[in-house]
PDB file of C-alpha atoms in Angstrom:
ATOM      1  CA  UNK A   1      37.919  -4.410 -19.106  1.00 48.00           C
ATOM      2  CA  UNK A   2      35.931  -7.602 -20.126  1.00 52.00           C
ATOM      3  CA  UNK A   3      32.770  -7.989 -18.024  1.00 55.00           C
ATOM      4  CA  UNK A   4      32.580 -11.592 -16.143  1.00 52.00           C
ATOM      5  CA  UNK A   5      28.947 -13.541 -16.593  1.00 51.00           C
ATOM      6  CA  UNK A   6      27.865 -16.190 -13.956  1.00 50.00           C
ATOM      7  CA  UNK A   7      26.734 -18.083 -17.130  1.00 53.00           C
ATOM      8  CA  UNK A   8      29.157 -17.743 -20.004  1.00 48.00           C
ATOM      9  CA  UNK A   9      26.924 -18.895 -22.621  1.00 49.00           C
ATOM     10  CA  UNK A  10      24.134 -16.223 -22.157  1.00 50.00           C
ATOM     11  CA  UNK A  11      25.350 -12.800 -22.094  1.00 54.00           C
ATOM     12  CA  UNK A  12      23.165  -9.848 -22.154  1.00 54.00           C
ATOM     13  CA  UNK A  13      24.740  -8.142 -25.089  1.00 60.00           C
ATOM     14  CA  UNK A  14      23.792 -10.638 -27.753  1.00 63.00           C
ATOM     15  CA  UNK A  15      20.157 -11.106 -29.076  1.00 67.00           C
ATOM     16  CA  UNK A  16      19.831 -14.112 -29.784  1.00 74.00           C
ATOM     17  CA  UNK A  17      20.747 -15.168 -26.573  1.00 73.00           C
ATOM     18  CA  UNK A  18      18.350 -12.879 -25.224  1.00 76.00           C
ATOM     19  CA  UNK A  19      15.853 -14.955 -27.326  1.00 81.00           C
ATOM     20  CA  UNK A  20      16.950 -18.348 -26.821  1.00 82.00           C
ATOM     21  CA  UNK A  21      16.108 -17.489 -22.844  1.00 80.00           C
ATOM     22  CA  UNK A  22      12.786 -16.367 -24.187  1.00 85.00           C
ATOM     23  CA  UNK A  23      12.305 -19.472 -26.099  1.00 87.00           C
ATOM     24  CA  UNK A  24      13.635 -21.560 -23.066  1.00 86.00           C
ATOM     25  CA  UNK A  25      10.972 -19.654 -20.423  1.00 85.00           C
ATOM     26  CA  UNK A  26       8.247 -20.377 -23.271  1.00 88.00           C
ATOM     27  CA  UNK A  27       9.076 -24.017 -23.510  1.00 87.00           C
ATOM     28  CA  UNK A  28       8.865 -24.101 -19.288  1.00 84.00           C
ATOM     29  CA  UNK A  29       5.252 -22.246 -19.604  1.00 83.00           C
ATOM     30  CA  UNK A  30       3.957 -24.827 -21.818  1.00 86.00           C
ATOM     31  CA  UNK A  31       5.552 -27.891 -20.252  1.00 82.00           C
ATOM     32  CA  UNK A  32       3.757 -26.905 -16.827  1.00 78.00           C
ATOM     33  CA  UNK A  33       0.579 -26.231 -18.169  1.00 78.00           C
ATOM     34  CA  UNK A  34       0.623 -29.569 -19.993  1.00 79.00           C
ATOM     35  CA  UNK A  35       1.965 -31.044 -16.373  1.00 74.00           C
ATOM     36  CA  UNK A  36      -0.586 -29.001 -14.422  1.00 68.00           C
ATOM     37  CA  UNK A  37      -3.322 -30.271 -16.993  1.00 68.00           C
ATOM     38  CA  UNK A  38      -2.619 -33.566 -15.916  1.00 65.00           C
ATOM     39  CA  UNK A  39      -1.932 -33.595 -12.380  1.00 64.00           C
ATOM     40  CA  UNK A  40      -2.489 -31.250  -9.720  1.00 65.00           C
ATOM     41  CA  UNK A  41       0.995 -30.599  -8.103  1.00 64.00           C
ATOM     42  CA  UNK A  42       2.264 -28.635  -4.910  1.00 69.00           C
ATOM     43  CA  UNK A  43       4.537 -26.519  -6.879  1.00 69.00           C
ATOM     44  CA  UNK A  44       4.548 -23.637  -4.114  1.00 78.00           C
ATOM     45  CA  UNK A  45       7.878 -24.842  -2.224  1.00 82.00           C
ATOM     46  CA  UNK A  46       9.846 -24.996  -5.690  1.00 80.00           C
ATOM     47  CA  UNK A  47       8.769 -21.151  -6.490  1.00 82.00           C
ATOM     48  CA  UNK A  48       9.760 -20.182  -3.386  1.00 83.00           C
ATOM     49  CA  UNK A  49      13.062 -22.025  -3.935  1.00 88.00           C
ATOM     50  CA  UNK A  50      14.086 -21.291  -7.190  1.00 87.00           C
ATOM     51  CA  UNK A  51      13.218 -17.243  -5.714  1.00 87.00           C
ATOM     52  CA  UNK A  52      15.499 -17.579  -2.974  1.00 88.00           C
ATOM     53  CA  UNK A  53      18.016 -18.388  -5.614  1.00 90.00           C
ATOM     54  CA  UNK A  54      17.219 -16.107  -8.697  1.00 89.00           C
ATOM     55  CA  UNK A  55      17.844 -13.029  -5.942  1.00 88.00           C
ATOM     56  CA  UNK A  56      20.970 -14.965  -4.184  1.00 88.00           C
ATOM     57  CA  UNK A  57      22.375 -15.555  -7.827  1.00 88.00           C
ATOM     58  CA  UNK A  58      21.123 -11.335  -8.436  1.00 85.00           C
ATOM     59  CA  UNK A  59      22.880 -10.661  -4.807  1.00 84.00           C
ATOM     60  CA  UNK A  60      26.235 -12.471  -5.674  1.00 86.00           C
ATOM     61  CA  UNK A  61      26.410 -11.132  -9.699  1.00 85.00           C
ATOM     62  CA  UNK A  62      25.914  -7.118  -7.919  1.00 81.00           C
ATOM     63  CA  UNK A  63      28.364  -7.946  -5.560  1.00 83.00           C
ATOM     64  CA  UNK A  64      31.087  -9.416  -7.457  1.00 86.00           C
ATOM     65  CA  UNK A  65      31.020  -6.797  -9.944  1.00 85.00           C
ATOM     66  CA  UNK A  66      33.120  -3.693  -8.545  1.00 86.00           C
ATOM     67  CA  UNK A  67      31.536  -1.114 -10.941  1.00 86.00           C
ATOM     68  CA  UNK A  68      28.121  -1.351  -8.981  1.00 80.00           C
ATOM     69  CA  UNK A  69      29.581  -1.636  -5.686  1.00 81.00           C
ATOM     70  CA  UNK A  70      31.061   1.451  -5.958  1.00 83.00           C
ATOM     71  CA  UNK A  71      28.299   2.862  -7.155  1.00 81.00           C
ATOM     72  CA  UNK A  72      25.822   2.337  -4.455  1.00 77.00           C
ATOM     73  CA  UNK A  73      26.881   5.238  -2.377  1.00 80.00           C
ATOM     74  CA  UNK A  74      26.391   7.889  -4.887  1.00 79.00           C
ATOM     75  CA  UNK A  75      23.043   6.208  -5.445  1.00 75.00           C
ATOM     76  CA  UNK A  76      22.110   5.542  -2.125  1.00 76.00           C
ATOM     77  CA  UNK A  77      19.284   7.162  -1.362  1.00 77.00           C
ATOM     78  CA  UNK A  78      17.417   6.953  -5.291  1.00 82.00           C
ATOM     79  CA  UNK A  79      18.346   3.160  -5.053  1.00 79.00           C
ATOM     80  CA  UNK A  80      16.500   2.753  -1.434  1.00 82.00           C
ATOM     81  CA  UNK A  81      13.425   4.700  -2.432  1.00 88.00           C
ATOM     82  CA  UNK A  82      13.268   2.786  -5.985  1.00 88.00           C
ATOM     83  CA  UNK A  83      13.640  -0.245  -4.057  1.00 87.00           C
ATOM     84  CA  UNK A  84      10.774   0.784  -1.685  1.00 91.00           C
ATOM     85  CA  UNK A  85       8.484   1.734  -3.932  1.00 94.00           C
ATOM     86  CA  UNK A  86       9.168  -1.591  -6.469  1.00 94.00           C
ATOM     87  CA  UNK A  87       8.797  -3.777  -3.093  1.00 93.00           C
ATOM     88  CA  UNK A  88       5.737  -2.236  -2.491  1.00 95.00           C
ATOM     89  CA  UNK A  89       3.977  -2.060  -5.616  1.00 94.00           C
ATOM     90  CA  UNK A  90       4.938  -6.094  -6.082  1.00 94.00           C
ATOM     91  CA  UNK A  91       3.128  -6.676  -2.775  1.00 94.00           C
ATOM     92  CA  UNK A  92       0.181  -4.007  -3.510  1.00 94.00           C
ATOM     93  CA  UNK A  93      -0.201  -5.909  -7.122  1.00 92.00           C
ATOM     94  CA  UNK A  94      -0.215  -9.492  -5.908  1.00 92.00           C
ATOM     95  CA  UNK A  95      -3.053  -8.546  -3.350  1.00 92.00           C
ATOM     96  CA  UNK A  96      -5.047  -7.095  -5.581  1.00 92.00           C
ATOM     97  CA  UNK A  97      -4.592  -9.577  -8.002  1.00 89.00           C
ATOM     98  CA  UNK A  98      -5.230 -12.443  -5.160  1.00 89.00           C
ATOM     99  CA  UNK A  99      -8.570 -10.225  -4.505  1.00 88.00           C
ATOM    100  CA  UNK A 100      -9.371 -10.135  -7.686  1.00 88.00           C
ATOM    101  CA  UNK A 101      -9.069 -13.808  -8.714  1.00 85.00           C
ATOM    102  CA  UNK A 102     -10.918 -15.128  -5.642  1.00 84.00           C
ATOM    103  CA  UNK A 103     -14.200 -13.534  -6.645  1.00 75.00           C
TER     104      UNK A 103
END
């Protein structure tokens, strides 16, 4: 059975897709330093947007694909504490990174 992609053009399987994404996130880093550079912009309410929709787009992607749905009950309980303890360390690592940088 073929695997469905939200986006046809980049799938997973193929390197040099996987590197045009990298060279497409690199071209994003340097175009909002040279922004930031210039201007000093709000850009907290677009990171929390585009978030909200990299884990809706994650959300939809898990849930469309059958495979994985029925596999989460004979992961259940791995998948929960994995989560847990990924949430977790993400919040323990940005606080002690925000601690860190406001010396």
């Amino acid at each position: 059975m073929k695997k469905a992609y939200i986006c046809a053009v980049f799938q997973p399987d193929h390197t040099s897709d996987m590197l045009i994404l990298i060279l497409i996130m690199l071209a994003g880093v340097i175009a909002g330093r040279l922004v930031l550079r210039r201007a000093r912009l709000n850009i907290s309410p677009i990171m929390l947007v585009t978030v909200c929709l990299l884990v809706g787009v994650l959300g939809f992607t898990v849930g469309a694909d059958p495979e994985i749905v029925a596999a989460l009950p004979k992961v259940g309980l791995q998948s929960l504490i994995l989560g847990v303890c990924a949430t977790l360390g993400a919040i323990g690592g940005t606080l002690l990174l925000i601690k860190l940088l406001r010396r």
